[in-house]
Coordinates of C-alpha atoms and ligand atoms in Angstrom, one line a residue:
M1 CA 189.2 9.7 99.7
N2 CA 188.7 6.9 97.1
Q3 CA 185.2 5.3 97.1
F4 CA 183.8 7.8 99.6
N5 CA 182.2 11.0 98.9
T6 CA 182.6 12.5 102.4
E7 CA 184.6 11.6 105.5
A8 CA 181.5 10.7 107.3
E9 CA 180.8 8.0 104.9
K10 CA 184.2 6.7 105.3
Q11 CA 183.9 6.6 109.0
Q12 CA 180.6 4.7 108.5
Y13 CA 182.3 2.1 106.6
Y14 CA 184.8 1.5 109.4
I15 CA 181.8 1.8 112.1
E16 CA 180.1 -1.1 109.9
Q17 CA 183.4 -3.3 109.7
M18 CA 183.9 -2.9 113.3
G19 CA 180.3 -4.0 113.9
V20 CA 181.2 -7.2 112.3
W21 CA 184.2 -7.6 114.6
Y22 CA 181.9 -6.7 117.7
Q23 CA 179.4 -9.4 116.8
E24 CA 182.0 -12.1 116.5
R25 CA 183.7 -11.0 120.0
K26 CA 180.0 -11.2 121.4
K27 CA 179.4 -14.4 120.1
E28 CA 182.9 -15.8 121.7
L29 CA 182.1 -14.1 125.1
G30 CA 178.5 -14.8 125.1
R31 CA 177.9 -11.3 126.2
D32 CA 177.9 -7.5 125.1
L33 CA 180.9 -5.6 125.3
S34 CA 181.0 -2.4 127.4
C35 CA 182.8 1.0 127.0
C36 CA 183.7 3.6 129.3
I37 CA 184.5 7.2 128.4
V38 CA 186.5 9.2 130.9
T39 CA 186.1 13.1 130.2
M40 CA 188.3 15.6 131.8
G41 CA 188.2 19.5 131.0
C42 CA 185.9 21.7 129.4
Q43 CA 182.7 21.4 127.4
M44 CA 184.6 21.1 124.2
N45 CA 185.9 17.7 125.6
E46 CA 182.3 16.8 127.0
K47 CA 181.1 17.4 123.3
D48 CA 183.8 15.3 121.8
S49 CA 183.2 12.5 124.3
E50 CA 179.5 12.3 123.0
K51 CA 180.7 12.1 119.6
L52 CA 183.2 9.3 120.7
L53 CA 180.4 7.6 122.6
G54 CA 178.2 8.0 119.6
V55 CA 180.7 5.9 117.2
L56 CA 181.1 3.3 120.1
E57 CA 177.4 2.8 120.6
S58 CA 177.1 2.6 116.7
I59 CA 179.5 -0.5 116.6
G60 CA 177.5 -2.1 119.4
F61 CA 179.3 -1.4 122.6
V62 CA 177.2 -0.7 125.7
E63 CA 178.0 2.2 127.7
T64 CA 179.2 1.8 131.6
E65 CA 180.4 4.0 134.1
S66 CA 182.9 1.6 135.4
E67 CA 186.6 2.1 134.1
E68 CA 186.9 -1.6 134.2
A69 CA 185.3 -2.1 130.5
D70 CA 186.1 -3.7 127.4
I71 CA 187.2 -0.4 126.0
T72 CA 188.2 2.6 128.2
L73 CA 188.9 6.0 126.6
F74 CA 190.3 8.9 128.6
N75 CA 189.6 12.3 126.9
T76 CA 192.2 14.3 128.6
C77 CA 192.8 17.9 129.4
T78 CA 196.0 19.7 129.8
V79 CA 195.0 23.4 130.6
R80 CA 196.5 23.1 134.0
E81 CA 199.2 20.6 135.7
N82 CA 196.5 19.1 138.0
A83 CA 194.6 17.8 134.9
N84 CA 197.7 15.9 133.9
T85 CA 198.3 14.5 137.4
K86 CA 194.8 13.2 137.2
L87 CA 195.1 11.2 134.1
Y88 CA 198.3 9.3 135.5
G89 CA 196.2 8.4 138.7
H90 CA 193.6 7.0 136.4
L91 CA 196.2 5.0 134.4
G92 CA 197.7 3.3 137.5
Y93 CA 194.3 1.9 138.4
V94 CA 193.5 1.0 134.8
K95 CA 196.9 -0.9 134.4
K96 CA 195.7 -3.3 137.1
M97 CA 192.4 -3.9 135.3
K98 CA 194.2 -4.7 132.1
E99 CA 196.2 -7.2 133.8
K100 CA 193.1 -9.0 134.8
N101 CA 191.6 -8.7 131.4
P102 CA 194.2 -8.5 128.8
N103 CA 191.6 -8.0 125.9
M104 CA 190.7 -4.7 127.3
I105 CA 191.4 -1.9 125.1
V106 CA 192.9 1.3 126.5
G107 CA 192.7 4.5 124.6
L108 CA 193.9 8.2 125.4
C109 CA 192.9 11.1 123.3
G110 CA 192.3 14.7 123.7
C111 CA 194.2 17.7 124.4
M112 CA 197.0 16.3 126.5
M113 CA 197.9 13.9 123.7
Q114 CA 198.8 17.0 121.4
E115 CA 202.0 17.3 123.5
D116 CA 205.1 15.5 122.4
I117 CA 206.6 15.0 125.7
V118 CA 203.3 13.4 127.1
V119 CA 203.2 10.8 124.3
E120 CA 206.9 10.0 124.8
K121 CA 206.2 9.5 128.4
I122 CA 203.1 7.3 127.7
K123 CA 205.3 5.2 125.2
K124 CA 207.8 4.8 127.6
S125 CA 206.0 4.2 131.1
Y126 CA 202.6 3.2 130.0
R127 CA 203.2 0.4 127.5
F128 CA 199.7 -1.1 128.1
V129 CA 198.1 1.8 126.3
D130 CA 196.7 0.7 122.9
L131 CA 195.3 3.8 121.2
I132 CA 196.6 7.5 121.3
F133 CA 194.8 10.0 119.2
G134 CA 194.7 13.8 119.6
T135 CA 192.1 16.6 119.3
H136 CA 192.1 16.9 115.4
N137 CA 191.2 13.3 114.6
I138 CA 188.6 12.2 117.1
F139 CA 186.4 11.6 114.0
K140 CA 188.7 8.6 113.2
L141 CA 187.9 6.5 116.2
A142 CA 186.3 3.8 114.2
E143 CA 189.0 3.7 111.7
L144 CA 191.7 3.7 114.4
L145 CA 190.0 0.7 116.3
Y146 CA 189.8 -1.2 113.0
H147 CA 193.3 -0.8 112.5
Y148 CA 194.2 -1.8 116.1
T149 CA 191.9 -5.0 115.9
K150 CA 193.7 -6.0 112.7
S151 CA 197.1 -5.5 113.7
N152 CA 196.7 -6.1 117.6
S153 CA 199.5 -3.7 118.1
P154 CA 199.3 -0.1 119.3
I155 CA 198.1 2.8 117.3
I156 CA 199.5 6.1 117.8
D157 CA 197.9 8.8 115.4
I158 CA 198.4 12.5 116.3
W159 CA 197.9 15.4 113.9
E160 CA 199.9 18.6 114.2
G161 CA 196.7 20.6 113.1
T162 CA 193.8 20.6 110.7
T163 CA 191.8 22.8 108.5
E164 CA 189.0 20.1 108.3
I165 CA 185.6 20.1 109.9
V166 CA 184.0 16.8 109.8
E167 CA 180.3 17.0 109.8
D168 CA 177.3 14.2 110.4
L169 CA 179.1 11.7 112.7
P170 CA 177.1 9.8 115.1
S171 CA 176.5 11.2 118.8
D172 CA 175.2 10.3 122.0
R173 CA 174.0 13.3 124.1
K174 CA 174.4 13.0 127.9
F175 CA 171.2 15.2 128.3
S176 CA 167.8 14.6 126.4
F177 CA 166.6 18.4 126.9
K178 CA 169.8 20.4 126.4
S179 CA 173.0 20.1 124.2
G180 CA 176.2 21.7 123.5
V181 CA 176.7 22.8 119.9
N182 CA 180.2 23.6 118.5
I183 CA 180.1 26.6 116.4
M184 CA 184.1 26.9 116.0
Y185 CA 187.1 25.0 116.9
G186 CA 190.6 26.0 118.1
C187 CA 191.8 29.6 119.4
N188 CA 194.1 32.4 117.7
N189 CA 194.3 34.5 121.1
F190 CA 197.5 33.0 122.5
C191 CA 197.1 34.3 125.9
S192 CA 200.5 33.9 127.6
Y193 CA 199.6 31.5 130.2
C194 CA 197.4 29.3 128.0
I195 CA 198.1 26.1 126.2
V196 CA 194.8 25.7 124.5
P197 CA 196.0 27.2 121.2
Y198 CA 198.9 24.9 121.1
V199 CA 196.7 21.8 121.6
R200 CA 193.4 22.9 119.8
G201 CA 194.9 24.7 116.7
R202 CA 193.7 27.6 114.8
E203 CA 190.4 29.0 114.9
R204 CA 187.9 27.3 112.3
S205 CA 184.3 28.1 112.1
R206 CA 181.5 25.7 111.2
K207 CA 179.3 27.0 108.5
P208 CA 176.1 28.5 109.7
E209 CA 173.9 26.0 107.6
D210 CA 175.6 23.2 109.2
I211 CA 175.2 24.7 112.6
L212 CA 171.6 25.2 112.0
K213 CA 171.0 21.8 110.6
E214 CA 172.3 20.3 113.8
I215 CA 170.1 22.6 115.8
K216 CA 166.8 21.8 114.1
Q217 CA 167.6 18.2 114.5
L218 CA 168.2 18.7 118.1
A219 CA 165.0 20.6 118.4
A220 CA 163.2 17.8 116.6
E221 CA 164.7 15.4 119.0
G222 CA 163.0 17.4 121.9
V223 CA 166.0 19.7 122.8
K224 CA 165.1 22.9 124.5
E225 CA 168.3 24.6 125.3
V226 CA 171.5 24.7 123.2
M227 CA 175.0 26.0 124.3
L228 CA 177.0 27.2 121.6
L229 CA 180.5 26.4 122.1
G230 CA 183.8 28.1 121.1
Q231 CA 186.9 29.2 122.7
N232 CA 186.1 32.9 121.7
V233 CA 182.6 32.6 120.3
N234 CA 182.7 36.4 119.5
S235 CA 185.3 35.9 116.8
Y236 CA 183.1 33.3 115.2
G237 CA 182.5 33.4 111.3
K238 CA 185.5 36.0 110.5
N239 CA 187.2 33.4 108.2
L240 CA 184.2 31.9 106.6
E241 CA 183.9 32.3 102.7
K242 CA 181.0 34.3 103.4
P243 CA 181.6 36.1 106.9
V244 CA 179.0 35.9 109.5
S245 CA 179.2 37.7 112.8
F246 CA 178.3 35.8 116.1
G247 CA 175.5 38.3 116.6
E248 CA 174.1 37.2 113.1
L249 CA 174.5 33.5 114.1
L250 CA 172.6 33.9 117.2
Q251 CA 169.6 35.7 115.4
M252 CA 169.5 32.7 113.1
V253 CA 169.5 30.2 115.9
E254 CA 166.6 32.1 117.4
Q255 CA 164.4 31.3 114.5
V256 CA 164.7 27.6 115.0
D257 CA 161.4 26.5 116.5
G258 CA 161.3 24.2 119.5
I259 CA 164.7 25.8 120.9
E260 CA 163.7 27.8 123.9
R261 CA 166.8 28.6 125.5
I262 CA 170.2 29.7 123.9
R263 CA 173.5 30.1 125.8
F264 CA 177.1 30.5 124.7
M265 CA 180.6 30.0 126.0
T266 CA 183.0 31.7 125.9
P267 CA 183.2 35.2 124.7
H268 CA 186.3 37.1 124.9
P269 CA 186.0 40.6 126.3
K270 CA 188.3 42.2 123.8
D271 CA 185.8 41.0 120.9
L272 CA 182.4 41.6 122.9
S273 CA 180.4 43.9 120.3
D274 CA 177.7 46.3 120.8
E275 CA 176.0 44.2 118.1
L276 CA 176.1 41.2 120.6
I277 CA 174.7 43.2 123.5
E278 CA 171.8 44.4 121.4
V279 CA 170.9 41.0 120.1
M280 CA 170.9 39.6 123.3
A281 CA 168.8 42.4 124.8
N282 CA 166.1 42.1 122.3
S283 CA 166.0 38.3 122.5
S284 CA 163.5 36.3 124.3
K285 CA 165.6 33.1 123.9
I286 CA 169.2 34.0 124.7
C287 CA 169.6 33.8 128.2
H288 CA 170.7 36.7 130.2
H289 CA 173.7 35.2 131.7
M290 CA 177.3 36.4 130.5
H291 CA 180.3 34.2 131.3
L292 CA 182.7 36.8 130.9
P293 CA 186.3 35.7 131.8
M294 CA 188.5 38.5 133.2
Q295 CA 191.6 36.6 134.5
S296 CA 192.9 39.6 136.4
G297 CA 191.7 43.1 137.4
S298 CA 195.2 44.6 137.0
T299 CA 195.9 46.3 133.7
K300 CA 199.7 45.6 134.0
L301 CA 199.1 41.9 134.3
L302 CA 196.2 41.7 131.7
S303 CA 198.8 43.2 129.4
A304 CA 201.3 40.5 130.5
M305 CA 198.7 38.0 129.8
N306 CA 198.1 39.4 126.4
R307 CA 194.3 39.8 126.8
H308 CA 194.2 43.2 124.9
Y309 CA 191.8 45.0 127.4
T310 CA 192.4 47.1 130.8
K311 CA 190.8 47.1 133.9
E312 CA 188.6 50.0 132.9
D313 CA 187.7 48.4 129.5
F314 CA 186.5 45.4 131.5
L315 CA 184.5 47.5 134.0
N316 CA 183.0 49.7 131.2
L317 CA 181.9 46.5 129.2
A318 CA 180.2 45.0 132.5
Y319 CA 178.5 48.3 133.3
K320 CA 177.2 48.8 129.8
I321 CA 176.0 45.2 129.7
K322 CA 174.2 45.8 132.9
E323 CA 172.5 48.9 131.8
R324 CA 171.1 47.3 128.4
I325 CA 170.2 43.9 129.9
P326 CA 168.9 44.6 133.4
G327 CA 169.1 41.8 135.7
V328 CA 172.0 40.0 133.7
S329 CA 174.0 37.6 135.6
F330 CA 177.8 37.6 135.2
T331 CA 180.2 34.7 135.9
T332 CA 183.9 34.8 135.1
D333 CA 187.2 32.9 135.2
I334 CA 190.0 34.5 137.4
I335 CA 193.8 33.3 137.7
V336 CA 195.6 33.9 141.0
G337 CA 199.3 34.0 141.2
F338 CA 200.2 34.9 137.6
P339 CA 204.1 35.5 137.3
G340 CA 205.0 38.9 138.9
E341 CA 201.4 39.5 140.5
T342 CA 202.0 41.9 143.5
E343 CA 199.7 42.7 146.3
E344 CA 198.6 46.0 144.5
D345 CA 197.7 43.7 141.4
F346 CA 195.5 41.6 143.3
E347 CA 193.8 44.3 145.1
E348 CA 192.8 45.4 141.6
T349 CA 191.3 42.1 140.8
L350 CA 189.2 42.2 144.1
D351 CA 188.1 45.8 143.3
V352 CA 186.6 44.5 140.0
V353 CA 185.0 41.7 142.0
R354 CA 183.4 44.1 144.2
K355 CA 182.3 46.4 141.5
V356 CA 180.9 43.8 139.1
K357 CA 179.4 41.3 141.6
F358 CA 179.8 38.3 140.0
D359 CA 177.3 35.4 140.5
S360 CA 179.9 32.9 140.7
A361 CA 183.5 32.7 139.4
Y362 CA 185.8 29.8 138.2
T363 CA 189.3 30.6 140.1
Y364 CA 192.5 29.0 139.3
V365 CA 195.8 29.0 140.8
Y366 CA 198.2 30.0 137.8
S367 CA 199.8 27.0 136.6
K368 CA 203.0 26.8 134.5
R369 CA 202.5 25.5 131.2
T370 CA 205.6 24.5 129.2
G371 CA 205.9 26.2 125.9
T372 CA 203.8 29.1 126.8
P373 CA 205.3 32.6 127.0
A374 CA 204.4 32.8 130.7
A375 CA 206.5 29.7 131.6
M376 CA 209.4 31.8 130.9
M377 CA 208.6 34.9 132.9
D378 CA 210.5 35.6 136.2
C379 CA 208.7 36.3 139.6
Q380 CA 206.6 33.2 140.1
V381 CA 204.6 33.9 143.2
D382 CA 205.1 31.7 146.3
K383 CA 202.6 29.3 147.5
D384 CA 201.7 30.8 150.7
T385 CA 200.9 34.0 149.1
I386 CA 198.8 32.3 146.4
K387 CA 196.9 30.5 149.0
D388 CA 196.1 33.7 151.2
R389 CA 195.1 35.6 148.0
F390 CA 193.0 32.6 146.7
D391 CA 191.1 32.6 150.1
R392 CA 190.3 36.2 150.1
L393 CA 189.2 36.2 146.3
L394 CA 186.6 33.3 147.3
K395 CA 185.4 35.4 150.2
T396 CA 185.0 38.4 148.0
I397 CA 183.2 36.5 145.3
K398 CA 180.6 35.1 147.9
E399 CA 179.9 38.4 149.2
G400 CA 178.8 39.6 145.8
S401 CA 176.8 36.7 144.8
R402 CA 175.0 36.8 148.2
D403 CA 174.1 40.4 147.6
N404 CA 172.9 39.8 144.0
R405 CA 170.7 36.5 145.5
K406 CA 168.8 38.9 147.8
H407 CA 167.3 40.7 144.7
G408 CA 166.2 37.4 143.3
V409 CA 163.9 36.3 146.2
G410 CA 160.1 36.9 145.6
K411 CA 160.4 36.5 141.7
T412 CA 158.5 34.0 139.8
E413 CA 160.8 32.9 136.8
P414 CA 161.0 30.3 134.1
V415 CA 163.0 27.3 135.2
L416 CA 164.3 24.3 133.0
V417 CA 164.0 21.4 135.4
E418 CA 167.4 19.1 135.1
A419 CA 167.4 16.5 137.5
V420 CA 166.1 14.8 140.6
N421 CA 167.9 16.4 143.6
D422 CA 170.1 13.6 145.1
H423 CA 170.2 15.3 148.5
E424 CA 166.5 15.7 149.4
E425 CA 163.7 13.5 148.7
G426 CA 160.9 14.9 146.3
M427 CA 163.1 17.8 145.4
M428 CA 164.1 18.7 141.9
T429 CA 166.9 20.9 140.5
G430 CA 166.4 23.3 137.7
R431 CA 168.3 26.2 136.2
L432 CA 167.1 29.9 135.8
S433 CA 168.0 31.9 132.7
S434 CA 170.7 33.4 134.7
N435 CA 172.2 30.0 135.0
I436 CA 171.5 29.9 138.7
L437 CA 170.4 26.6 140.1
V438 CA 166.9 26.6 142.1
H439 CA 166.0 23.6 144.1
F440 CA 162.0 23.0 144.7
K441 CA 159.4 20.4 145.3
G442 CA 158.1 18.5 142.2
E443 CA 157.8 15.2 140.4
K444 CA 160.5 13.5 138.4
E445 CA 158.4 13.7 135.3
L446 CA 159.2 17.5 135.3
V447 CA 162.8 16.7 134.2
G448 CA 163.2 18.4 130.7
K449 CA 160.3 20.6 131.0
I450 CA 160.4 24.4 131.5
V451 CA 158.1 25.3 134.4
Q452 CA 157.4 28.6 136.6
V453 CA 159.1 28.6 140.0
K454 CA 158.8 31.4 142.6
I455 CA 161.9 31.9 144.4
T456 CA 161.4 31.9 148.3
E457 CA 165.0 31.8 149.7
E458 CA 168.5 32.5 148.8
K459 CA 171.2 30.1 149.8
G460 CA 174.5 31.9 148.4
F461 CA 175.2 30.3 145.0
Y462 CA 171.7 28.9 144.7
Y463 CA 168.0 29.3 145.3
I464 CA 165.1 27.4 147.0
G465 CA 161.7 27.8 145.4
E466 CA 158.3 26.6 144.8
Q467 CA 156.6 25.6 141.5
I468 CA 153.6 27.8 140.4
N469 CA 151.1 25.9 138.5
G470 CA 149.6 27.0 135.0
Ligands
LIG1 N1 188.7 30.1 126.0 C1 188.2 30.3 127.1 C2 188.4 29.2 128.2 C3 189.9 28.8 128.3 S1 190.5 27.6 129.6 C4 188.6 31.7 127.6 O1 189.3 32.3 127.1 O2 188.0 32.0 128.8 C5 189.6 28.0 131.0 C6 190.0 28.9 131.9 O3 191.2 28.4 132.5 C7 190.5 30.3 131.6 O4 189.8 31.1 131.3 C8 191.6 30.8 132.5 O5 191.1 31.4 133.6 C9 192.0 29.2 133.0 N2 193.4 28.7 132.6 C10 194.0 28.7 131.3 N3 195.4 28.6 131.4 C11 195.6 28.6 132.8 C12 196.9 28.3 133.3 N4 198.2 28.0 132.9 N5 196.8 28.4 134.7 C13 195.6 28.6 135.5 N6 194.5 28.8 134.8 C14 194.5 28.7 133.7
LIG2 FE1 193.3 30.2 126.2 FE2 193.1 32.8 125.8 FE3 192.4 31.2 123.9 FE4 190.9 31.3 126.1 S1 191.0 33.0 124.7 S2 191.4 29.5 125.1 S3 192.6 31.6 127.7 S4 194.3 31.4 124.6
LIG3 FE1 191.3 21.3 128.8 FE2 191.5 21.2 126.2 FE3 189.4 22.2 127.2 S1 193.1 21.7 127.6 S2 190.1 23.0 129.1 S3 190.0 20.1 127.5 S4 190.2 22.7 125.3

């Protein structure tokens, strides 16, 4: 790395160089330059976008919501086909913007860019794109921009994979009071339908000391809630020089003063240990919410999906957690229409939904991803059948969550106030430990504070309540 001790130092150098470029451009234009980051996909991408924004703001750029900015970056997702379609929609619009303002810089990054066919298509049909990079080198934004401004020709830099984790880059958080914290990157599970391991690479865990340093800093800045992020958080720490379990990491995070709530996403049912359940049960900070992706209730399909658990394993795990952590709230992910899904298989999924009573669920229509084993499987399910099953699934999930909601009414619980409610004057929106939203009358100064709210009414997926003083 020549004259630099760390990658962060090197990037800091490029940020400063770009800062010089920025000031010259600002002088020429007589105004500040704007930047816009459009984020698609999951919390990993949202977190990455905070880092991209941190770098751009360190250079001097001023954030705007409008895609008609001096630099617009699309942080892409490819988990399902509709994520890809969405990007091409945006690009059609941005092309017109760039015709109006040829100095505009358009960049694409994130998961979709890790697919060769996508990059080929962009190079051929979207020639106005200036910058393409992937998931493994987002830390290089300032350096890539520097080379772009020097050469004024498109820069494409995609890495196949990486073992590197770059720490200490700037970041601009979306919320002042809560923050995602990466604890690991990548995934080794290769569920047969899923493209994530191909675009995010193999599992890499951050060192506990780096994670704790970040969380202490967040606490010092006033953050009350952290969400520990990884594709399979309970395989955290296995490959560290000194292995640390996810349960142990949680206990360390609990010690950080100022952090009042801890969440995590996503655990994999196959790796969910008794240790983790105990740590959660004994903790006053870890939220009693378990997002446990089930995908299907059919043991046959779970096997074809390469999930490594059966319907019974999943049910037993859910019962065990409910018993040890009374009042725990469950949410899940479910795929409808996986190749070969029969009516009987689907009934098994409904059966688990009825038994576990999820508080909510992300439901997805199976999407064929080129390069995954499931894409080669026969018996793709037809569209009408999928639509019918999807509707029945939503109805069943709703019935379960309504049932759960009824038990909440009358209770008084701590709520982290997140925002002013846009729909109703004078109302605020906050989140219970269970992750369920509650709307209540309050002042906007409450945002970021934890207050006691008495739940007065259930509305299906959310509650109405009133603040209790003191
Ligand atoms: N690592 C997490 C999240 C992965 S992506 C996990 O294991 O749960 C989030 C969700 O997208 C998955 O849980 C799955 O339900 C869904 N998903 C992934 N690939 C999909 C595909 N090809 N078609 C439809 N849904 C998919
Ligand atoms: Fe995809 Fe499975 Fe990894 Fe989740 S655990 S990211 S669904 S391969
Ligand atoms: Fe999408 Fe990448 Fe997340 S494919 S779901 S943004 S890891």
